[in-house]
CSV table of C-alpha atoms and ligand atoms in Angstrom, one decimal:
chain,number,residue,atom,x,y,z
A,311,MET,CA,-6.4,1.3,36.7
A,312,ASN,CA,-6.0,0.7,33.5
A,313,ASP,CA,-8.0,-3.5,32.8
A,314,PRO,CA,-5.2,-6.2,32.7
A,315,ASP,CA,-4.0,-7.3,29.4
A,316,GLN,CA,-6.3,-10.6,28.6
A,317,TYR,CA,-5.3,-13.8,27.5
A,318,ALA,CA,-7.7,-16.9,26.4
A,319,VAL,CA,-7.3,-20.1,25.1
A,320,ILE,CA,-9.8,-20.8,22.3
A,321,GLY,CA,-11.3,-24.5,21.6
A,322,ASN,CA,-14.0,-26.6,21.1
A,323,PRO,CA,-15.1,-28.6,24.2
A,324,ILE,CA,-13.4,-25.8,26.2
A,325,ALA,CA,-14.7,-27.3,28.9
A,326,HIS,CA,-12.2,-29.1,30.7
A,327,SER,CA,-8.7,-27.0,29.8
A,328,LYS,CA,-6.8,-27.0,32.6
A,329,SER,CA,-4.8,-24.0,30.5
A,330,PRO,CA,-6.6,-21.1,32.9
A,331,LEU,CA,-5.5,-22.3,36.0
A,332,ILE,CA,-1.9,-22.6,34.9
A,333,HIS,CA,-1.3,-19.1,33.5
A,334,ASN,CA,-3.2,-16.9,35.9
A,335,ARG,CA,-1.1,-19.0,38.6
A,336,PHE,CA,2.6,-18.0,36.2
A,337,ALA,CA,0.4,-14.4,36.3
A,338,ALA,CA,0.6,-14.6,40.4
A,339,GLN,CA,4.0,-15.7,41.1
A,340,THR,CA,5.5,-13.9,38.6
A,341,GLY,CA,3.6,-10.4,39.6
A,342,GLN,CA,2.2,-9.9,36.0
A,343,ALA,CA,-1.2,-8.2,35.6
A,344,LEU,CA,-2.8,-10.5,33.4
A,345,ARG,CA,-6.4,-12.1,32.7
A,346,TYR,CA,-6.7,-15.8,31.0
A,347,VAL,CA,-10.0,-17.1,30.6
A,348,ALA,CA,-11.1,-20.3,28.7
A,349,LEU,CA,-12.9,-19.4,25.2
A,350,LEU,CA,-15.9,-21.7,23.1
A,351,ALA,CA,-15.4,-21.4,19.7
A,352,PRO,CA,-17.9,-22.7,16.9
A,353,LEU,CA,-16.7,-25.4,15.5
A,354,ASP,CA,-17.1,-23.1,11.9
A,355,GLY,CA,-16.3,-20.0,13.1
A,356,PHE,CA,-12.3,-19.8,15.4
A,357,THR,CA,-11.6,-17.0,12.9
A,358,THR,CA,-14.7,-14.7,13.7
A,359,SER,CA,-13.6,-15.8,17.4
A,360,VAL,CA,-9.6,-14.8,17.4
A,361,HIS,CA,-10.8,-11.5,15.7
A,362,ASP,CA,-13.2,-10.4,18.1
A,363,PHE,CA,-11.3,-11.5,20.9
A,364,ILE,CA,-8.6,-9.5,19.3
A,365,ALA,CA,-11.3,-6.7,19.1
A,366,ALA,CA,-12.0,-6.4,22.6
A,367,GLY,CA,-8.4,-5.7,23.7
A,368,GLY,CA,-7.1,-9.5,23.5
A,369,ARG,CA,-3.1,-10.1,23.5
A,370,GLY,CA,-3.0,-13.6,22.4
A,371,ALA,CA,-4.5,-17.3,22.6
A,372,ASN,CA,-3.5,-20.3,23.4
A,373,VAL,CA,-5.5,-23.2,20.7
A,374,THR,CA,-6.1,-26.1,21.2
A,375,VAL,CA,-8.5,-29.2,19.3
A,376,PRO,CA,-9.8,-28.5,17.3
A,377,PHE,CA,-8.3,-25.5,15.8
A,378,LYS,CA,-4.7,-25.6,15.9
A,379,GLU,CA,-4.8,-25.6,11.7
A,380,GLU,CA,-6.5,-23.4,11.2
A,381,ALA,CA,-4.4,-20.8,13.5
A,382,TYR,CA,-1.6,-21.7,11.8
A,383,ARG,CA,-3.3,-20.6,8.4
A,384,LEU,CA,-5.1,-17.6,10.3
A,385,ALA,CA,-1.1,-16.5,11.3
A,386,THR,CA,0.7,-13.8,9.9
A,387,GLN,CA,4.4,-15.1,10.7
A,388,LEU,CA,4.7,-18.7,11.9
A,389,SER,CA,8.2,-18.8,14.4
A,390,PRO,CA,10.0,-21.6,12.1
A,391,ARG,CA,8.7,-25.0,15.1
A,392,ALA,CA,5.2,-23.9,13.4
A,393,ARG,CA,5.9,-24.6,10.3
A,394,ALA,CA,7.3,-27.9,11.4
A,395,ALA,CA,4.9,-28.4,12.6
A,396,GLY,CA,2.1,-27.5,10.0
A,397,ALA,CA,-0.1,-25.7,13.6
A,398,VAL,CA,-0.3,-23.6,15.7
A,399,ASN,CA,-1.3,-23.9,19.7
A,400,THR,CA,-0.2,-19.9,20.1
A,401,LEU,CA,-1.5,-16.5,19.0
A,402,THR,CA,0.2,-13.7,19.8
A,403,PHE,CA,-1.3,-10.6,18.8
A,404,THR,CA,0.6,-7.5,17.9
A,405,GLY,CA,-0.3,-4.1,15.4
A,406,HIS,CA,-1.8,-5.7,12.1
A,407,GLU,CA,0.7,-9.3,12.4
A,408,ILE,CA,-1.3,-12.6,14.2
A,409,LEU,CA,2.3,-14.3,15.5
A,410,GLY,CA,2.1,-17.5,15.3
A,411,ASP,CA,3.8,-20.5,17.1
A,412,ASN,CA,4.0,-23.9,18.7
A,413,THR,CA,5.7,-23.9,22.7
A,414,ASP,CA,4.2,-28.2,22.2
A,415,GLY,CA,7.6,-30.3,21.1
A,416,ALA,CA,9.4,-27.5,22.8
A,417,GLY,CA,7.0,-28.2,25.8
A,418,LEU,CA,7.6,-31.8,25.7
A,419,VAL,CA,12.1,-31.7,25.1
A,420,ARG,CA,11.3,-29.0,28.4
A,421,ASP,CA,9.6,-32.0,30.3
A,422,ILE,CA,11.8,-34.9,29.0
A,423,SER,CA,15.3,-33.2,29.5
A,424,ARG,CA,15.2,-30.8,32.8
A,425,ASN,CA,11.9,-32.0,34.4
A,426,LEU,CA,12.5,-36.4,33.8
A,427,GLY,CA,16.4,-35.8,33.8
A,428,GLN,CA,16.5,-38.2,30.7
A,429,PRO,CA,18.9,-36.8,27.5
A,430,ILE,CA,17.4,-36.5,24.5
A,431,ARG,CA,20.5,-36.0,22.5
A,432,ALA,CA,22.9,-39.3,21.3
A,433,GLN,CA,19.6,-41.8,22.7
A,434,ARG,CA,18.1,-43.7,20.3
A,435,VAL,CA,14.1,-42.0,20.2
A,436,LEU,CA,11.3,-43.7,18.8
A,437,LEU,CA,8.7,-40.8,18.2
A,438,LEU,CA,5.1,-43.1,18.2
A,439,GLY,CA,2.2,-42.3,15.8
A,440,ALA,CA,2.0,-38.8,12.9
A,441,GLY,CA,-1.2,-36.9,13.7
A,442,GLY,CA,-0.3,-33.6,15.2
A,443,ALA,CA,0.6,-33.9,17.9
A,444,ALA,CA,3.5,-35.8,16.9
A,445,ARG,CA,4.0,-34.4,13.7
A,446,GLY,CA,4.7,-31.3,16.5
A,447,CYS,CA,6.7,-33.2,18.4
A,448,LEU,CA,9.5,-33.9,15.8
A,449,GLN,CA,11.6,-30.4,14.6
A,450,PRO,CA,12.0,-30.5,19.1
A,451,LEU,CA,13.2,-33.6,18.9
A,452,HIS,CA,15.6,-33.5,16.1
A,453,GLU,CA,17.2,-30.3,17.4
A,454,GLU,CA,18.5,-32.3,20.2
A,455,SER,CA,20.0,-34.2,18.1
A,456,PRO,CA,18.7,-37.7,19.3
A,457,ALA,CA,21.2,-40.7,17.4
A,458,GLN,CA,18.9,-41.9,16.1
A,459,LEU,CA,15.1,-40.9,15.5
A,460,VAL,CA,12.7,-43.0,14.6
A,461,LEU,CA,9.0,-42.0,13.7
A,462,ALA,CA,6.5,-46.0,13.1
A,463,ASN,CA,3.2,-44.8,12.6
A,464,ARG,CA,-0.1,-48.1,12.1
A,465,THR,CA,-0.6,-46.4,9.5
A,466,PRO,CA,3.3,-46.7,7.5
A,467,GLY,CA,2.0,-44.6,4.8
A,468,LYS,CA,1.3,-42.3,7.5
A,469,ALA,CA,4.5,-41.3,8.8
A,470,LEU,CA,6.6,-42.0,5.6
A,471,ALA,CA,4.7,-38.7,4.2
A,472,LEU,CA,5.4,-36.9,7.0
A,473,ALA,CA,9.0,-37.8,7.1
A,474,ASN,CA,8.9,-36.3,3.3
A,475,GLU,CA,7.5,-33.8,4.6
A,476,LEU,CA,9.6,-32.5,6.8
A,477,GLN,CA,12.9,-33.6,4.8
A,478,ALA,CA,12.2,-30.4,2.8
A,479,GLN,CA,12.8,-28.7,5.7
A,480,GLY,CA,16.4,-30.8,7.2
A,481,ILE,CA,15.0,-32.5,9.7
A,482,LEU,CA,16.1,-36.4,8.8
A,483,LEU,CA,13.9,-38.7,10.7
A,484,GLU,CA,13.1,-42.8,9.3
A,485,ALA,CA,9.3,-44.2,9.5
A,486,CYS,CA,8.1,-47.1,9.0
A,487,GLY,CA,5.1,-49.8,11.1
A,488,PHE,CA,5.3,-51.6,14.0
A,489,ASP,CA,6.3,-54.7,12.6
A,490,GLU,CA,9.4,-53.0,10.8
A,491,LEU,CA,9.7,-52.9,15.6
A,492,ALA,CA,11.2,-56.0,15.6
A,493,GLY,CA,14.0,-57.0,16.9
A,494,ARG,CA,15.0,-53.0,18.0
A,495,SER,CA,15.4,-51.2,21.0
A,496,PHE,CA,15.0,-47.7,22.1
A,497,ASP,CA,16.4,-44.8,24.8
A,498,LEU,CA,13.4,-42.9,25.0
A,499,ILE,CA,10.3,-44.1,23.2
A,500,ILE,CA,6.7,-41.3,23.0
A,501,ASN,CA,3.8,-42.7,22.4
A,502,ALA,CA,1.7,-39.8,20.0
A,503,THR,CA,-0.9,-42.1,19.8
A,504,SER,CA,-3.9,-41.6,20.1
A,505,ALA,CA,-4.6,-45.1,21.2
A,506,GLY,CA,-4.6,-44.1,25.1
A,507,LEU,CA,-8.4,-42.3,24.8
A,508,SER,CA,-9.8,-45.6,24.1
A,509,ASP,CA,-8.1,-47.7,26.7
A,510,SER,CA,-6.6,-49.8,22.8
A,511,ALA,CA,-3.4,-51.5,23.5
A,512,LEU,CA,-0.7,-50.7,21.1
A,513,ALA,CA,1.4,-54.4,18.7
A,514,LEU,CA,4.9,-53.0,20.2
A,515,PRO,CA,7.7,-55.6,20.9
A,516,ASP,CA,8.9,-55.7,24.8
A,517,SER,CA,12.5,-56.0,23.8
A,518,LEU,CA,11.5,-51.7,22.2
A,519,PHE,CA,12.4,-50.9,25.7
A,520,ALA,CA,16.3,-50.8,26.7
A,521,ALA,CA,17.0,-51.4,30.6
A,522,ASN,CA,17.8,-47.5,31.2
A,523,ALA,CA,14.1,-46.3,29.1
A,524,LEU,CA,12.2,-43.6,29.4
A,525,ALA,CA,8.8,-44.3,28.5
A,526,TYR,CA,6.4,-41.1,27.9
A,527,ASP,CA,2.2,-41.3,26.8
A,528,LEU,CA,1.4,-37.4,26.0
A,529,LEU,CA,-1.8,-38.5,27.4
A,530,TYR,CA,-2.6,-37.3,30.7
A,531,GLY,CA,-4.5,-38.6,33.5
A,532,ARG,CA,-4.9,-41.9,32.8
A,533,VAL,CA,-2.4,-45.0,32.9
A,534,THR,CA,-3.1,-46.3,29.1
A,535,PRO,CA,-2.0,-50.2,27.9
A,536,PHE,CA,1.2,-48.5,26.5
A,537,MET,CA,2.1,-46.8,29.8
A,538,ALA,CA,1.5,-50.1,32.0
A,539,GLN,CA,3.1,-52.6,28.9
A,540,ALA,CA,6.6,-49.9,29.3
A,541,ARG,CA,5.8,-50.6,33.2
A,542,ARG,CA,5.7,-53.9,32.8
A,543,CYS,CA,9.2,-54.7,31.5
A,544,GLY,CA,10.5,-52.8,34.3
A,545,VAL,CA,11.3,-49.0,32.4
A,546,ARG,CA,10.5,-46.3,34.0
A,547,VAL,CA,7.1,-44.5,32.6
A,548,ALA,CA,6.0,-40.3,32.6
A,549,ASP,CA,3.0,-39.3,31.6
A,550,GLY,CA,1.6,-35.9,29.5
A,551,LEU,CA,1.2,-33.7,32.0
A,552,GLY,CA,4.6,-31.6,32.7
A,553,MET,CA,4.7,-31.6,28.5
A,554,LEU,CA,1.3,-29.6,29.0
A,555,ILE,CA,2.7,-27.4,31.4
A,556,GLU,CA,5.3,-26.3,30.2
A,557,GLN,CA,4.6,-25.9,26.9
A,558,ALA,CA,2.1,-23.8,29.1
A,559,ALA,CA,5.7,-21.9,30.0
A,560,ILE,CA,7.2,-21.7,27.1
A,561,ALA,CA,4.1,-19.7,25.5
A,562,PHE,CA,3.4,-17.2,28.3
A,563,THR,CA,7.4,-16.3,28.4
A,564,LEU,CA,7.0,-15.6,24.8
A,565,TRP,CA,3.8,-13.0,26.1
A,566,ARG,CA,5.5,-11.6,29.1
A,567,GLY,CA,9.5,-12.4,28.4
A,568,VAL,CA,9.0,-14.0,31.7
A,569,GLN,CA,10.0,-17.0,32.7
A,570,PRO,CA,7.4,-18.9,35.4
A,571,ASP,CA,8.7,-21.4,37.8
A,572,THR,CA,6.6,-24.6,36.9
A,573,THR,CA,7.6,-27.3,39.5
A,574,PRO,CA,4.9,-25.9,42.0
A,575,LEU,CA,1.8,-26.1,40.2
A,576,LEU,CA,3.5,-29.4,38.4
A,577,ALA,CA,3.5,-30.8,41.7
A,578,GLU,CA,0.0,-30.0,42.7
A,579,LEU,CA,-2.0,-30.7,39.9
A,580,ARG,CA,0.1,-33.9,40.7
A,581,GLY,CA,-0.9,-34.8,44.1
A,582,ALA,CA,-4.7,-33.8,42.5
B,352,NDP,P1,-4.9,-37.1,16.2
B,352,NDP,O1,-6.1,-38.0,15.6
B,352,NDP,O2,-4.1,-36.2,15.1
B,352,NDP,O3,-3.8,-39.0,15.3
B,352,NDP,C1,-3.4,-40.0,16.1
B,352,NDP,C2,-2.8,-41.0,16.2
B,352,NDP,O4,-3.2,-41.9,16.9
B,352,NDP,C3,-2.5,-41.4,14.7
B,352,NDP,O5,-0.9,-41.7,13.9
B,352,NDP,C4,-2.8,-43.0,14.2
B,352,NDP,O6,-2.1,-43.9,13.7
B,352,NDP,C5,-2.6,-43.3,15.7
B,352,NDP,N1,-3.9,-44.5,16.7
B,352,NDP,C6,-5.5,-43.5,16.8
B,352,NDP,N2,-5.7,-45.4,17.2
B,352,NDP,C7,-4.3,-46.0,17.6
B,352,NDP,C8,-4.2,-47.7,17.7
B,352,NDP,N3,-5.3,-48.2,17.5
B,352,NDP,N4,-3.4,-48.0,17.4
B,352,NDP,C9,-2.5,-47.1,17.1
B,352,NDP,N5,-2.2,-46.1,16.4
B,352,NDP,C10,-4.1,-45.7,16.8
B,352,NDP,O7,-4.6,-37.0,17.7
B,352,NDP,P2,-3.5,-35.7,18.6
B,352,NDP,O8,-2.1,-36.0,17.5
B,352,NDP,O9,-4.1,-34.7,18.2
B,352,NDP,O10,-3.0,-36.5,19.9
B,352,NDP,C11,-1.6,-37.7,20.2
B,352,NDP,C12,-2.4,-37.8,21.3
B,352,NDP,O11,-1.5,-37.2,21.9
B,352,NDP,C13,-3.8,-37.3,22.4
B,352,NDP,O12,-4.6,-38.2,22.5
B,352,NDP,C14,-3.5,-35.8,23.1
B,352,NDP,O13,-4.8,-36.4,24.7
B,352,NDP,C15,-2.2,-36.1,23.1
B,352,NDP,N6,-2.1,-35.0,23.5
B,352,NDP,C16,-1.7,-34.3,24.4
B,352,NDP,C17,-0.8,-32.8,24.8
B,352,NDP,C18,0.0,-32.7,26.3
B,352,NDP,O14,-0.2,-31.7,25.4
B,352,NDP,N7,0.3,-33.6,27.2
B,352,NDP,C19,-1.0,-32.0,22.8
B,352,NDP,C20,-1.7,-32.2,22.4
B,352,NDP,C21,-1.5,-33.7,22.5
B,352,NDP,P3,-2.4,-43.7,12.1
B,352,NDP,O15,-2.7,-42.5,11.3
B,352,NDP,O16,-3.1,-45.5,11.7
B,352,NDP,O17,-4.8,-43.8,12.5
């Protein structure tokens, strides 16, 4: 019998990653013969680790912190959403080519629209943060045709620079600092800052949350001050676990051509 196809998630640190569990579950569910492992790459050894993995028969890899920008530079072909993100989280190895894609933002959109049933089209959408995660979400959110797409960041200059850069790719959005959000409200507020990691509150007015709003924090596994504020304002709140599972499902489909059902795994991990 042939060895199963090899896949991996590459990062540093990597021991905490849920990707091996997620992908091995998808493989079992869809009957795909593959092996998916976690690979720790040295901080100065990402490219070598990828080439070693290809030489050992690797067919594809997910890339996580801190290597997504390096993966972008390593790829010999990029999808439009990877180009807009300036970062790659999914590599596919075919012949001599390394295909780079970014499934994070599409995973977010799928979690919000499918799993949570919150519309994006024609809605007022606010994205907080201008780091790597925010950047990866903008093109897929823009593609859903929201009525407004506003990018706000603690350091307004970073949001403005990102908006200017994306404008050249036809992605139009408004950029501002948190101060300029006073008196405005949104139907979908997405926190793509890392403030929750240090339990820091964001200086956001309560009026931001429209009555029907969904407040979504990309962070998962804890209730962040952003989520707590949204709850106090009486709106629906979600964390980023669904995004994590959906971005993995999209990568799995790119590699294997079959779409796993994410519902049972999401329920299982939520229960845990
Ligand atoms: P970065 O370090 O690239 O960006 C950090 C961003 O957070 C910047 O915009 C920064 O603002 C802002 N920020 C940090 N601290 C504060 C604070 N106290 N108040 C206001 N703004 C703050 O991080 P990433 O973009 O890589 O990650 C962001 C979050 O997304 C992380 O929590 C990460 O875990 C999560 N994530 C979740 C994923 C999922 O699948 N669910 C996937 C990817 C990321 P400034 O520019 O002013 O410094």
